[in-house]
Short mmCIF file of C-alpha atoms in Angstrom, two decimals:
data_model
loop_
_atom_site.label_atom_id
_atom_site.label_comp_id
_atom_site.label_asym_id
_atom_site.label_seq_id
_atom_site.Cartn_x
_atom_site.Cartn_y
_atom_site.Cartn_z
CA MET A 13 58.64 58.09 48.89
CA GLY A 14 62.34 58.80 49.24
CA PHE A 15 62.68 55.65 51.34
CA VAL A 16 61.67 53.64 48.24
CA ALA A 17 62.98 55.82 45.41
CA ILE A 18 66.58 56.48 46.46
CA PRO A 19 67.62 52.90 47.42
CA TRP A 20 65.85 51.50 44.35
CA TYR A 21 67.60 54.04 42.10
CA VAL A 22 71.02 53.01 43.41
CA LEU A 23 70.27 49.27 43.32
CA ALA A 24 68.80 49.41 39.80
CA THR A 25 71.59 51.68 38.49
CA THR A 26 74.59 49.90 40.01
CA GLY A 27 73.28 46.41 40.85
CA SER A 28 75.26 46.68 44.08
CA ALA A 29 73.69 45.98 47.47
CA SER A 30 76.82 47.31 49.20
CA LEU A 31 76.50 50.71 47.46
CA THR A 32 72.83 50.76 48.44
CA GLY A 33 74.02 50.23 52.00
CA VAL A 34 76.38 53.19 51.65
CA VAL A 35 73.43 55.39 50.63
CA ALA A 36 71.46 54.19 53.66
CA ALA A 37 74.47 54.98 55.85
CA LEU A 38 74.73 58.47 54.33
CA THR A 39 71.10 59.01 55.29
CA PHE A 40 71.73 58.23 58.95
CA ALA A 41 75.33 59.35 59.59
CA PRO A 42 74.48 63.06 59.27
CA THR A 43 71.31 62.42 61.29
CA VAL A 44 73.48 61.32 64.21
CA LEU A 45 75.69 64.40 63.90
CA ALA A 46 72.86 66.87 63.34
CA THR A 47 70.58 65.59 66.11
CA PHE A 48 73.43 65.65 68.62
CA PHE A 49 75.00 68.98 67.70
CA GLY A 50 71.67 70.52 66.72
CA GLY A 51 69.94 69.86 70.04
CA ALA A 52 71.33 72.99 71.68
CA ILE A 53 70.46 75.01 68.55
CA VAL A 54 66.87 73.73 68.71
CA ASP A 55 66.61 74.93 72.32
CA ARG A 56 68.10 78.32 71.39
CA LEU A 57 66.14 79.08 68.19
CA GLY A 58 62.86 77.60 69.35
CA PHE A 59 61.08 74.44 68.25
CA ARG A 60 58.70 76.02 65.72
CA ARG A 61 61.30 78.18 63.95
CA THR A 62 63.83 75.34 63.71
CA SER A 63 61.22 73.03 62.19
CA VAL A 64 60.36 75.47 59.40
CA MET A 65 63.98 76.35 58.59
CA ALA A 66 65.06 72.71 58.50
CA ASP A 67 62.21 71.68 56.17
CA VAL A 68 63.03 74.44 53.69
CA ALA A 69 66.71 73.44 53.61
CA SER A 70 65.90 69.72 53.26
CA GLY A 71 63.45 70.35 50.44
CA VAL A 72 66.07 72.27 48.48
CA THR A 73 68.62 69.44 48.74
CA VAL A 74 66.08 66.77 47.73
CA ALA A 75 64.94 68.86 44.74
CA ALA A 76 68.57 69.23 43.67
CA ILE A 77 68.79 65.46 42.94
CA PRO A 78 66.28 65.35 40.06
CA LEU A 79 67.33 68.88 38.95
CA VAL A 80 70.98 67.90 38.50
CA HIS A 81 69.95 64.58 36.95
CA ALA A 82 67.74 66.31 34.37
CA THR A 83 70.23 69.05 33.44
CA VAL A 84 73.85 67.93 33.51
CA GLY A 85 73.44 64.36 34.71
CA ILE A 86 74.13 63.20 38.26
CA GLU A 87 77.15 61.16 39.26
CA LEU A 88 76.88 58.65 42.09
CA TRP A 89 79.16 60.70 44.36
CA GLU A 90 76.95 63.76 43.80
CA LEU A 91 73.92 61.73 44.83
CA PHE A 92 75.79 60.67 47.97
CA VAL A 93 76.59 64.31 48.82
CA LEU A 94 73.00 65.47 48.34
CA VAL A 95 71.59 62.58 50.39
CA PHE A 96 74.06 63.45 53.14
CA LEU A 97 73.08 67.13 53.12
CA GLY A 98 69.37 66.37 53.05
CA ALA A 99 69.64 64.20 56.15
CA LEU A 100 71.92 66.77 57.82
CA PHE A 101 69.29 69.51 57.46
CA ASP A 102 66.30 67.27 58.21
CA ALA A 103 67.46 65.97 61.59
CA PRO A 104 67.18 69.24 63.61
CA GLY A 105 63.67 69.70 62.20
CA ALA A 106 62.65 66.24 63.39
CA THR A 107 64.10 66.96 66.85
CA ALA A 108 62.25 70.30 66.95
CA ARG A 109 58.90 68.68 66.14
CA ARG A 110 59.44 65.99 68.79
CA SER A 111 60.29 68.72 71.30
CA LEU A 112 57.25 70.78 70.31
CA LEU A 113 54.71 68.02 70.82
CA PRO A 114 54.40 68.08 74.67
CA ASP A 115 53.66 71.84 74.62
CA LEU A 116 50.88 71.34 72.07
CA VAL A 117 49.56 68.41 74.11
CA ALA A 118 49.41 70.65 77.19
CA ILE A 119 47.49 73.34 75.28
CA SER A 120 45.00 70.81 73.92
CA GLY A 121 44.44 69.01 77.22
CA THR A 122 44.96 65.63 75.55
CA ARG A 123 46.27 62.64 77.51
CA LEU A 124 49.96 62.14 76.70
CA GLU A 125 49.60 58.46 75.71
CA ARG A 126 46.79 59.38 73.34
CA ALA A 127 48.80 62.19 71.73
CA THR A 128 51.97 60.13 71.24
CA GLY A 129 49.87 57.28 69.81
CA ILE A 130 48.20 59.62 67.31
CA ASN A 131 51.57 61.13 66.43
CA GLY A 132 52.97 57.65 65.84
CA ALA A 133 49.94 56.76 63.73
CA ILE A 134 50.51 59.81 61.52
CA GLN A 135 54.16 58.82 61.02
CA ARG A 136 53.18 55.24 60.20
CA GLY A 137 50.36 56.42 57.96
CA SER A 138 52.83 58.33 55.82
CA LEU A 139 54.59 55.04 55.07
CA LEU A 140 51.25 53.41 54.32
CA ILE A 141 50.41 56.11 51.76
CA GLY A 142 53.86 57.03 50.47
CA ALA A 143 55.46 53.62 49.94
CA PRO A 144 52.85 52.05 47.61
CA ILE A 145 52.53 55.30 45.64
CA ALA A 146 56.32 55.50 45.36
CA GLY A 147 56.57 51.87 44.22
CA LEU A 148 53.99 52.48 41.50
CA LEU A 149 55.54 55.79 40.42
CA VAL A 150 59.09 54.43 40.41
CA ALA A 151 57.91 51.68 38.07
CA THR A 152 56.12 54.16 35.75
CA ILE A 153 57.92 57.53 35.79
CA GLY A 154 61.28 56.63 37.35
CA ALA A 155 62.91 57.13 40.73
CA THR A 156 64.35 60.59 40.04
CA ASN A 157 60.96 62.05 39.10
CA VAL A 158 59.44 60.73 42.32
CA LEU A 159 61.92 62.88 44.24
CA TRP A 160 60.22 66.07 42.94
CA LEU A 161 57.16 65.03 44.94
CA ASN A 162 59.36 64.23 47.91
CA ALA A 163 60.83 67.74 47.76
CA ALA A 164 57.35 69.26 47.58
CA SER A 165 56.37 67.42 50.77
CA PHE A 166 59.01 69.39 52.70
CA ALA A 167 57.47 72.64 51.47
CA VAL A 168 54.03 71.48 52.65
CA SER A 169 55.46 70.56 56.06
CA ALA A 170 57.15 73.94 56.48
CA PHE A 171 53.95 75.76 55.50
CA LEU A 172 51.77 73.77 57.91
CA VAL A 173 54.03 74.38 60.90
CA TRP A 174 54.43 78.07 60.03
CA ARG A 175 50.71 78.70 59.63
CA LEU A 176 49.06 76.33 62.11
CA VAL A 177 51.42 75.92 65.07
CA PRO A 178 51.11 78.78 67.56
CA VAL A 179 54.10 80.83 68.67
CA LEU A 180 54.77 79.68 72.23
CA SER A 181 56.45 81.72 74.95
CA ALA A 182 59.69 80.48 76.47
CA HIS A 183 59.46 78.14 79.45
CA PRO A 184 59.83 80.03 82.74
CA ASP A 185 62.77 77.86 83.86
CA THR A 186 64.74 78.37 80.63
CA PRO A 187 68.20 79.74 81.51
CA GLU A 188 69.99 82.42 79.55
CA PRO A 189 72.00 80.99 76.62
CA GLY A 190 75.52 80.10 77.69
CA ARG A 191 78.44 78.57 75.89
CA TYR A 192 77.31 76.28 73.11
CA PHE A 193 79.35 73.20 74.02
CA SER A 194 78.55 73.59 77.69
CA GLU A 195 74.84 73.56 76.85
CA LEU A 196 75.37 70.59 74.57
CA MET A 197 77.02 68.54 77.30
CA THR A 198 74.17 69.14 79.75
CA GLY A 199 72.02 66.96 77.49
CA VAL A 200 74.65 64.21 77.45
CA ARG A 201 75.06 64.34 81.24
CA TYR A 202 71.31 64.11 81.73
CA VAL A 203 71.17 60.92 79.62
CA ALA A 204 74.17 59.46 81.45
CA ARG A 205 72.63 60.10 84.88
CA ASP A 206 69.10 58.87 84.16
CA PRO A 207 69.22 55.04 84.40
CA LEU A 208 66.04 54.40 82.41
CA ILE A 209 66.83 56.73 79.51
CA ARG A 210 70.40 55.40 79.45
CA MET A 211 69.14 51.79 79.25
CA VAL A 212 66.55 52.60 76.57
CA VAL A 213 69.23 54.29 74.45
CA LEU A 214 71.44 51.19 74.79
CA ILE A 215 68.62 48.80 73.77
CA VAL A 216 67.49 50.93 70.85
CA PHE A 217 71.12 51.45 69.80
CA THR A 218 71.49 47.66 69.47
CA THR A 219 68.19 47.00 67.74
CA ASN A 220 68.73 49.93 65.37
CA PHE A 221 72.04 48.37 64.38
CA LEU A 222 70.16 45.18 63.52
CA ASP A 223 67.33 47.08 61.77
CA ALA A 224 69.72 49.32 59.82
CA PRO A 225 69.97 47.04 56.75
CA PHE A 226 66.17 47.36 56.25
CA PRO A 227 66.56 49.86 53.33
CA VAL A 228 69.09 47.48 51.74
CA ILE A 229 67.55 44.08 52.45
CA PHE A 230 64.01 44.78 51.34
CA PRO A 231 64.76 46.27 47.92
CA ALA A 232 67.05 43.26 47.39
CA PHE A 233 64.38 40.90 48.80
CA ALA A 234 61.68 42.36 46.51
CA MET A 235 63.98 42.27 43.49
CA GLU A 236 65.04 38.66 44.14
CA ALA A 237 61.65 37.29 45.15
CA PHE A 238 59.23 39.31 43.01
CA GLY A 239 61.28 41.36 40.50
CA SER A 240 59.55 44.75 40.78
CA ALA A 241 59.55 47.93 42.87
CA VAL A 242 55.74 47.69 42.94
CA TYR A 243 55.97 44.74 45.35
CA LEU A 244 58.45 46.62 47.51
CA GLY A 245 55.94 49.45 47.78
CA VAL A 246 53.15 47.00 48.65
CA MET A 247 55.28 45.33 51.32
CA LEU A 248 56.18 48.63 52.95
CA GLY A 249 52.60 49.83 52.60
CA VAL A 250 51.28 46.77 54.46
CA PHE A 251 53.94 47.30 57.12
CA GLY A 252 52.97 50.96 57.43
CA GLY A 253 49.23 50.20 57.56
CA ALA A 254 49.67 47.62 60.30
CA ALA A 255 51.99 49.96 62.23
CA LEU A 256 49.32 52.66 61.87
CA LEU A 257 46.78 50.32 63.49
CA GLY A 258 49.26 49.46 66.24
CA SER A 259 49.86 53.15 67.00
CA LEU A 260 46.13 53.91 67.00
CA ALA A 261 45.49 50.97 69.32
CA TYR A 262 48.08 52.33 71.74
CA SER A 263 46.50 55.77 71.47
CA ALA A 264 43.11 54.36 72.42
CA VAL A 265 43.96 51.84 75.14
CA GLY A 266 47.70 52.10 75.80
CA HIS A 267 47.20 53.85 79.14
CA ARG A 268 45.49 50.69 80.46
CA PHE A 269 48.56 48.50 80.03
CA SER A 270 52.03 48.40 81.50
CA ARG A 271 54.44 50.41 79.37
CA ARG A 272 57.25 47.98 80.11
CA SER A 273 55.18 44.97 79.06
CA THR A 274 54.05 46.72 75.87
CA PHE A 275 57.63 47.71 75.02
CA VAL A 276 59.18 44.27 75.63
CA PHE A 277 56.37 42.28 73.98
CA SER A 278 56.40 44.50 70.89
CA PHE A 279 60.16 44.11 70.47
CA LEU A 280 59.91 40.33 70.86
CA LEU A 281 57.15 40.12 68.25
CA ALA A 282 59.14 42.32 65.85
CA ALA A 283 62.06 39.84 65.90
CA LEU A 284 60.09 36.88 64.53
CA PRO A 285 59.42 38.14 60.94
CA TYR A 286 63.17 38.31 60.29
CA LEU A 287 63.42 34.56 60.87
CA ALA A 288 60.32 33.75 58.83
CA LEU A 289 61.27 35.99 55.88
CA ALA A 290 64.61 34.18 55.66
CA LEU A 291 62.64 31.35 54.04
CA LEU A 292 61.79 33.72 51.12
CA PRO A 293 58.07 32.93 51.35
CA SER A 294 55.36 33.64 48.78
CA LEU A 295 53.88 37.13 48.44
CA PRO A 296 50.73 36.44 50.59
CA VAL A 297 52.84 35.00 53.42
CA THR A 298 55.31 37.89 53.10
CA LEU A 299 52.50 40.41 53.43
CA VAL A 300 51.14 38.63 56.53
CA LEU A 301 54.60 38.77 58.10
CA MET A 302 54.95 42.47 57.25
CA ALA A 303 51.56 43.07 58.89
CA VAL A 304 52.62 41.28 62.09
CA TRP A 305 55.85 43.25 62.09
CA GLY A 306 54.00 46.51 61.62
CA LEU A 307 51.50 45.81 64.42
CA ALA A 308 54.38 45.04 66.79
CA SER A 309 56.28 48.19 65.79
CA GLY A 310 53.31 50.54 66.13
CA PRO A 311 53.37 51.06 69.93
CA LEU A 312 57.17 51.28 70.32
CA ASN A 313 57.76 54.95 69.52
CA PRO A 314 54.65 56.18 71.40
CA VAL A 315 55.78 54.30 74.52
CA LEU A 316 59.28 55.75 74.33
CA GLN A 317 58.00 59.27 73.59
CA THR A 318 55.59 59.16 76.52
CA VAL A 319 58.33 58.09 78.92
CA ALA A 320 60.79 60.69 77.60
CA TYR A 321 58.31 63.57 77.75
CA GLU A 322 57.49 62.76 81.37
CA ARG A 323 61.14 62.62 82.47
CA ILE A 324 62.89 65.38 80.47
CA PRO A 325 62.64 69.03 81.68
CA ALA A 326 60.99 71.24 79.06
CA HIS A 327 63.86 73.74 78.78
CA MET A 328 66.33 70.88 78.03
CA ARG A 329 64.11 68.96 75.64
CA GLY A 330 66.02 69.74 72.45
CA ARG A 331 69.42 68.84 73.91
CA VAL A 332 68.33 65.66 75.71
CA LEU A 333 66.20 64.38 72.83
CA GLY A 334 69.05 65.25 70.47
CA ALA A 335 71.48 63.24 72.59
CA THR A 336 69.12 60.25 72.93
CA ILE A 337 68.24 60.17 69.23
CA ALA A 338 71.91 60.50 68.26
CA GLY A 339 72.83 57.69 70.64
CA ALA A 340 70.06 55.47 69.32
CA TYR A 341 71.00 56.19 65.69
CA LEU A 342 74.77 55.95 66.18
CA ALA A 343 75.02 52.33 65.04
CA ILE A 344 72.76 52.67 62.00
CA PRO A 345 75.38 53.80 59.42
CA ALA A 346 77.67 50.88 60.29
CA GLY A 347 74.72 48.48 60.35
CA ALA A 348 73.53 49.64 56.94
CA VAL A 349 76.97 49.20 55.34
CA LEU A 350 77.56 45.81 56.98
CA GLY A 351 74.05 44.73 56.00
CA GLY A 352 74.73 45.61 52.37
CA LEU A 353 77.98 43.66 52.45
CA ALA A 354 76.23 40.69 54.07
CA VAL A 355 73.52 40.65 51.39
CA GLU A 356 76.16 40.82 48.67
CA HIS A 357 78.35 38.05 50.12
CA PHE A 358 75.90 35.73 51.91
CA GLY A 359 72.57 36.48 50.24
CA VAL A 360 69.26 37.90 51.43
CA ALA A 361 68.03 34.77 53.22
CA ALA A 362 71.17 34.21 55.31
CA THR A 363 71.33 37.90 56.27
CA LEU A 364 67.69 37.91 57.41
CA PHE A 365 68.22 34.77 59.49
CA GLY A 366 71.36 36.11 61.16
CA ILE A 367 69.66 39.39 62.05
CA GLY A 368 66.62 37.53 63.40
CA VAL A 369 68.69 35.37 65.76
CA CYS A 370 70.57 38.40 67.14
CA TYR A 371 67.38 40.44 67.44
CA LEU A 372 65.66 37.69 69.42
CA ALA A 373 68.61 37.42 71.82
CA VAL A 374 68.67 41.16 72.49
CA THR A 375 64.95 41.48 73.07
CA LEU A 376 64.80 38.40 75.32
CA ALA A 377 67.40 40.08 77.53
CA GLY A 378 64.96 42.97 77.96
CA VAL A 379 62.45 40.64 79.63
CA PHE A 380 64.77 40.28 82.63
CA ASN A 381 66.00 43.88 82.76
CA PRO A 382 64.86 45.45 86.08
CA THR A 383 65.61 49.03 84.97
CA LEU A 384 62.75 48.92 82.48
CA ARG A 385 60.27 48.69 85.36
CA GLN A 386 60.78 52.46 85.75
CA MET A 387 58.81 52.94 82.51
CA ASP A 388 55.61 52.56 84.49
CA PRO A 389 54.67 55.49 86.74
CA GLU A 390 54.48 54.96 90.46
CA PRO A 391 50.93 54.03 91.52
CA LYS A 392 49.09 56.88 93.19
CA PRO A 393 48.20 56.20 96.82
CA GLU A 394 44.56 55.47 97.53
CA PRO A 395 42.77 58.25 99.47
CA VAL A 396 42.30 57.44 103.13
CA ALA A 397 38.72 57.54 104.34
CA ALA A 398 38.00 59.93 107.16
#
């Protein structure tokens, strides 16, 4: 809901795509800082405890936006500060939940591909449910009132993790806490020394830079093409629903296919809607393109999570995941700001086309990248008959 409400509030209030890009950047800049510097804290405090604490802090900052707006009135700079703080607190919680998942998978006895696919489907399903509801509510009760519901969702998340996730004992190979920055750098060194994780971070860094203007382009696209936040919610809802199906499909049958082929093909397919949407098509065609985009995006995170969970030692999970997520997100703030400027100076259609061409070039390079072959596990030797 916040993904729709906050950018729409800024765009409708100021009429400036570049300021909307600044808000998107302020969402991701603290995420980069907090995931990187918070990784060692996640490993120290524990995954479950960090998740609960981060959700409570994030909920308070989100609730402060409509509270300040309703009492003394909120200035744009105050909105920027609260968005920054909300993302700063939320990032360690997201890292903690990612780190917690393999332990819960081990307890349940679920196949890892199935668990990451279901986890991806839940994330995509939230967009399917939240975006259309947010679009409708923004149009009826206003963007600031929608943020009360967004704040309440953090409270629900904290309660669920606190009550339903078991307290897990420390991993037997977990070392005693040392110096903070020394621990932090072990995660960076692990990423630097692992060729596959290093290459994945580089690819996702580049594509995230190209995807970063998404929160800027699509409110502007919906406003220019259709004139209402309702259509933005519908577009994102279709995207989320298709991504949900893509994640569920990977959960069910992903183990039967090459991870590398799934990863490369999905990225290639995700590049094409940028080029097609540059034509500013009708609503039915737009929704078909969003569905194709969503289906292609669905397996990407489950594939990457499965590979990461298999390669990263459990006692370093918070630090290494923090370093990889920070590296992958590092280009997003700059991409969001530049995307907003591009929309403002060149228009929505030209910006979409330029991103699509670059995206296609990057993903085609992945087809010929030999390092990505390490995504697939080594085949187990056939038993020799006596």
